[in-house]
Amino acid sequence: QVQLVESGGGLVRAGGSLRLSCAVPRHIFEIKKMAWHRQVPGKRRELVATITSDGDTNVADSVKGRFTISRDNHKNAVDLQMNSLKPEDTAVYYCNIEGYSSDYEEFYEDWGQGTQVTVSS
């Protein structure tokens, strides 16, 4: 399992914004789904947002209206724009990309190592 590399995490005050980004690895030729998850110590990992190969998006109710997931075709990456951040958004955020190799012989489900987002009150 190849680890993806996330970027853009950090410390921000409540009400602020951050943008996370995660590059699509070269071995994934056809992307089926990209997603962002988050996890707080002692709690289960939570699905935050998804985007399919057709561009359909879905976000968790807890972040609806504040977070937006998008695909950056120029960078070949998936981004998570986080606005109006709240202290309860504090977590480690993980990127997840699923897709096929160029010969469709392999299906990959790759995860990032996580990036810390901390929102101070």
PDB file of C-alpha atoms in Angstrom:
ATOM      1  CA  GLN A   1       0.000   0.000   0.000  1.00  0.00           C
ATOM      2  CA  VAL A   2       1.501   3.292  -1.125  1.00  0.00           C
ATOM      3  CA  GLN A   3       1.159   6.223   1.211  1.00  0.00           C
ATOM      4  CA  LEU A   4      -0.172   9.376  -0.279  1.00  0.00           C
ATOM      5  CA  VAL A   5       1.225  12.736   0.783  1.00  0.00           C
ATOM      6  CA  GLU A   6      -1.155  15.344   2.153  1.00  0.00           C
ATOM      7  CA  SER A   7      -0.296  18.999   2.533  1.00  0.00           C
ATOM      8  CA  GLY A   8      -1.922  22.110   3.912  1.00  0.00           C
ATOM      9  CA  GLY A   9      -2.618  21.208   7.521  1.00  0.00           C
ATOM     10  CA  GLY A  10      -1.741  23.472  10.406  1.00  0.00           C
ATOM     11  CA  LEU A  11      -2.998  25.672  13.214  1.00  0.00           C
ATOM     12  CA  VAL A  12      -5.775  28.187  12.622  1.00  0.00           C
ATOM     13  CA  ARG A  13      -8.145  30.233  14.757  1.00  0.00           C
ATOM     14  CA  ALA A  14     -11.852  29.442  14.834  1.00  0.00           C
ATOM     15  CA  GLY A  15     -13.550  30.988  11.818  1.00  0.00           C
ATOM     16  CA  GLY A  16     -10.448  30.665   9.678  1.00  0.00           C
ATOM     17  CA  SER A  17      -9.754  28.591   6.585  1.00  0.00           C
ATOM     18  CA  LEU A  18      -7.338  25.930   5.447  1.00  0.00           C
ATOM     19  CA  ARG A  19      -6.934  24.063   2.178  1.00  0.00           C
ATOM     20  CA  LEU A  20      -5.684  20.492   2.155  1.00  0.00           C
ATOM     21  CA  SER A  21      -4.256  18.882  -0.967  1.00  0.00           C
ATOM     22  CA  CYS A  22      -3.296  15.328  -1.904  1.00  0.00           C
ATOM     23  CA  ALA A  23      -1.569  14.311  -5.149  1.00  0.00           C
ATOM     24  CA  VAL A  24      -2.805  11.336  -7.165  1.00  0.00           C
ATOM     25  CA  PRO A  25      -0.029   8.703  -7.362  1.00  0.00           C
ATOM     26  CA  ARG A  26       1.340   7.760 -10.762  1.00  0.00           C
ATOM     27  CA  HIS A  27       0.286   4.111 -10.509  1.00  0.00           C
ATOM     28  CA  ILE A  28      -3.393   5.044 -10.404  1.00  0.00           C
ATOM     29  CA  PHE A  29      -4.481   5.595 -14.010  1.00  0.00           C
ATOM     30  CA  GLU A  30      -8.264   5.633 -13.653  1.00  0.00           C
ATOM     31  CA  ILE A  31      -9.571   7.177 -10.465  1.00  0.00           C
ATOM     32  CA  LYS A  32     -12.841   5.798  -9.159  1.00  0.00           C
ATOM     33  CA  LYS A  33     -13.177   7.753  -5.946  1.00  0.00           C
ATOM     34  CA  MET A  34     -11.270  10.257  -3.826  1.00  0.00           C
ATOM     35  CA  ALA A  35     -12.078  11.086  -0.248  1.00  0.00           C
ATOM     36  CA  TRP A  36     -11.003  12.873   2.902  1.00  0.00           C
ATOM     37  CA  HIS A  37     -11.421  11.318   6.331  1.00  0.00           C
ATOM     38  CA  ARG A  38     -10.520  12.578   9.789  1.00  0.00           C
ATOM     39  CA  GLN A  39      -9.794  11.035  13.134  1.00  0.00           C
ATOM     40  CA  VAL A  40      -9.571  12.276  16.691  1.00  0.00           C
ATOM     41  CA  PRO A  41      -7.568  10.182  19.192  1.00  0.00           C
ATOM     42  CA  GLY A  42      -9.791   7.603  20.826  1.00  0.00           C
ATOM     43  CA  LYS A  43     -12.530   7.920  18.212  1.00  0.00           C
ATOM     44  CA  ARG A  44     -13.321   6.123  14.958  1.00  0.00           C
ATOM     45  CA  ARG A  45     -12.155   7.534  11.666  1.00  0.00           C
ATOM     46  CA  GLU A  46     -14.888   9.713  10.149  1.00  0.00           C
ATOM     47  CA  LEU A  47     -15.655  10.176   6.461  1.00  0.00           C
ATOM     48  CA  VAL A  48     -15.630  13.907   5.720  1.00  0.00           C
ATOM     49  CA  ALA A  49     -16.123  14.195   1.952  1.00  0.00           C
ATOM     50  CA  THR A  50     -15.999  12.175  -1.256  1.00  0.00           C
ATOM     51  CA  ILE A  51     -15.783  12.896  -4.982  1.00  0.00           C
ATOM     52  CA  THR A  52     -16.334  10.281  -7.669  1.00  0.00           C
ATOM     53  CA  SER A  53     -14.853   9.977 -11.141  1.00  0.00           C
ATOM     54  CA  ASP A  54     -18.060  11.563 -12.452  1.00  0.00           C
ATOM     55  CA  GLY A  55     -17.526  14.579 -10.231  1.00  0.00           C
ATOM     56  CA  ASP A  56     -20.323  13.782  -7.812  1.00  0.00           C
ATOM     57  CA  THR A  57     -19.528  15.060  -4.346  1.00  0.00           C
ATOM     58  CA  ASN A  58     -20.821  14.306  -0.896  1.00  0.00           C
ATOM     59  CA  VAL A  59     -19.905  15.831   2.445  1.00  0.00           C
ATOM     60  CA  ALA A  60     -20.724  14.886   6.022  1.00  0.00           C
ATOM     61  CA  ASP A  61     -23.552  16.775   7.690  1.00  0.00           C
ATOM     62  CA  SER A  62     -21.109  18.094  10.294  1.00  0.00           C
ATOM     63  CA  VAL A  63     -19.168  20.046   7.641  1.00  0.00           C
ATOM     64  CA  LYS A  64     -21.883  20.754   5.074  1.00  0.00           C
ATOM     65  CA  GLY A  65     -21.811  24.344   3.875  1.00  0.00           C
ATOM     66  CA  ARG A  66     -18.259  24.830   5.215  1.00  0.00           C
ATOM     67  CA  PHE A  67     -16.088  22.211   3.489  1.00  0.00           C
ATOM     68  CA  THR A  68     -15.765  21.614  -0.244  1.00  0.00           C
ATOM     69  CA  ILE A  69     -14.006  18.722  -1.953  1.00  0.00           C
ATOM     70  CA  SER A  70     -12.704  19.191  -5.476  1.00  0.00           C
ATOM     71  CA  ARG A  71     -10.392  17.652  -8.044  1.00  0.00           C
ATOM     72  CA  ASP A  72      -7.581  19.782  -9.408  1.00  0.00           C
ATOM     73  CA  ASN A  73      -6.883  18.360 -12.862  1.00  0.00           C
ATOM     74  CA  HIS A  74      -3.925  20.686 -13.395  1.00  0.00           C
ATOM     75  CA  LYS A  75      -2.152  19.403 -10.286  1.00  0.00           C
ATOM     76  CA  ASN A  76      -3.769  15.948 -10.579  1.00  0.00           C
ATOM     77  CA  ALA A  77      -4.759  16.199  -6.957  1.00  0.00           C
ATOM     78  CA  VAL A  78      -7.767  16.233  -4.672  1.00  0.00           C
ATOM     79  CA  ASP A  79      -8.320  19.273  -2.456  1.00  0.00           C
ATOM     80  CA  LEU A  80     -10.405  19.943   0.621  1.00  0.00           C
ATOM     81  CA  GLN A  81     -11.270  23.592   1.176  1.00  0.00           C
ATOM     82  CA  MET A  82     -12.227  24.123   4.808  1.00  0.00           C
ATOM     83  CA  ASN A  83     -13.914  27.399   5.747  1.00  0.00           C
ATOM     84  CA  SER A  84     -15.469  28.662   8.977  1.00  0.00           C
ATOM     85  CA  LEU A  85     -13.410  26.183  10.920  1.00  0.00           C
ATOM     86  CA  LYS A  86     -14.515  25.211  14.422  1.00  0.00           C
ATOM     87  CA  PRO A  87     -12.523  23.747  17.326  1.00  0.00           C
ATOM     88  CA  GLU A  88     -14.420  20.482  16.834  1.00  0.00           C
ATOM     89  CA  ASP A  89     -12.858  20.190  13.370  1.00  0.00           C
ATOM     90  CA  THR A  90      -9.526  19.552  15.078  1.00  0.00           C
ATOM     91  CA  ALA A  91      -8.303  16.140  13.908  1.00  0.00           C
ATOM     92  CA  VAL A  92      -5.797  14.323  11.765  1.00  0.00           C
ATOM     93  CA  TYR A  93      -7.061  14.443   8.184  1.00  0.00           C
ATOM     94  CA  TYR A  94      -6.380  11.546   5.801  1.00  0.00           C
ATOM     95  CA  CYS A  95      -6.550  11.422   2.024  1.00  0.00           C
ATOM     96  CA  ASN A  96      -7.879   8.271   0.331  1.00  0.00           C
ATOM     97  CA  ILE A  97      -7.746   7.560  -3.408  1.00  0.00           C
ATOM     98  CA  GLU A  98      -9.095   4.466  -5.153  1.00  0.00           C
ATOM     99  CA  GLY A  99      -8.534   3.478  -8.733  1.00  0.00           C
ATOM    100  CA  TYR A 100      -7.122   1.159 -11.372  1.00  0.00           C
ATOM    101  CA  SER A 101      -3.710   0.781 -12.943  1.00  0.00           C
ATOM    102  CA  SER A 102      -3.351   1.595 -16.627  1.00  0.00           C
ATOM    103  CA  ASP A 103      -3.839  -2.059 -17.637  1.00  0.00           C
ATOM    104  CA  TYR A 104      -6.773  -2.452 -15.216  1.00  0.00           C
ATOM    105  CA  GLU A 105      -5.052  -5.420 -13.651  1.00  0.00           C
ATOM    106  CA  GLU A 106      -4.594  -3.763 -10.279  1.00  0.00           C
ATOM    107  CA  PHE A 107      -7.057  -1.917  -8.058  1.00  0.00           C
ATOM    108  CA  TYR A 108      -5.504   0.381  -5.505  1.00  0.00           C
ATOM    109  CA  GLU A 109      -6.884   1.850  -2.327  1.00  0.00           C
ATOM    110  CA  ASP A 110      -4.216   4.245  -1.131  1.00  0.00           C
ATOM    111  CA  TRP A 111      -4.114   6.279   2.071  1.00  0.00           C
ATOM    112  CA  GLY A 112      -2.074   9.227   3.198  1.00  0.00           C
ATOM    113  CA  GLN A 113      -0.080   9.401   6.405  1.00  0.00           C
ATOM    114  CA  GLY A 114      -2.344  12.129   7.752  1.00  0.00           C
ATOM    115  CA  THR A 115      -1.983  15.848   8.334  1.00  0.00           C
ATOM    116  CA  GLN A 116      -2.862  17.581  11.591  1.00  0.00           C
ATOM    117  CA  VAL A 117      -5.473  20.321  11.582  1.00  0.00           C
ATOM    118  CA  THR A 118      -5.835  22.232  14.834  1.00  0.00           C
ATOM    119  CA  VAL A 119      -8.482  24.907  15.324  1.00  0.00           C
ATOM    120  CA  SER A 120      -8.086  27.118  18.375  1.00  0.00           C
ATOM    121  CA  SER A 121     -11.024  28.812  20.052  1.00  0.00           C
TER     122      SER A 121
END
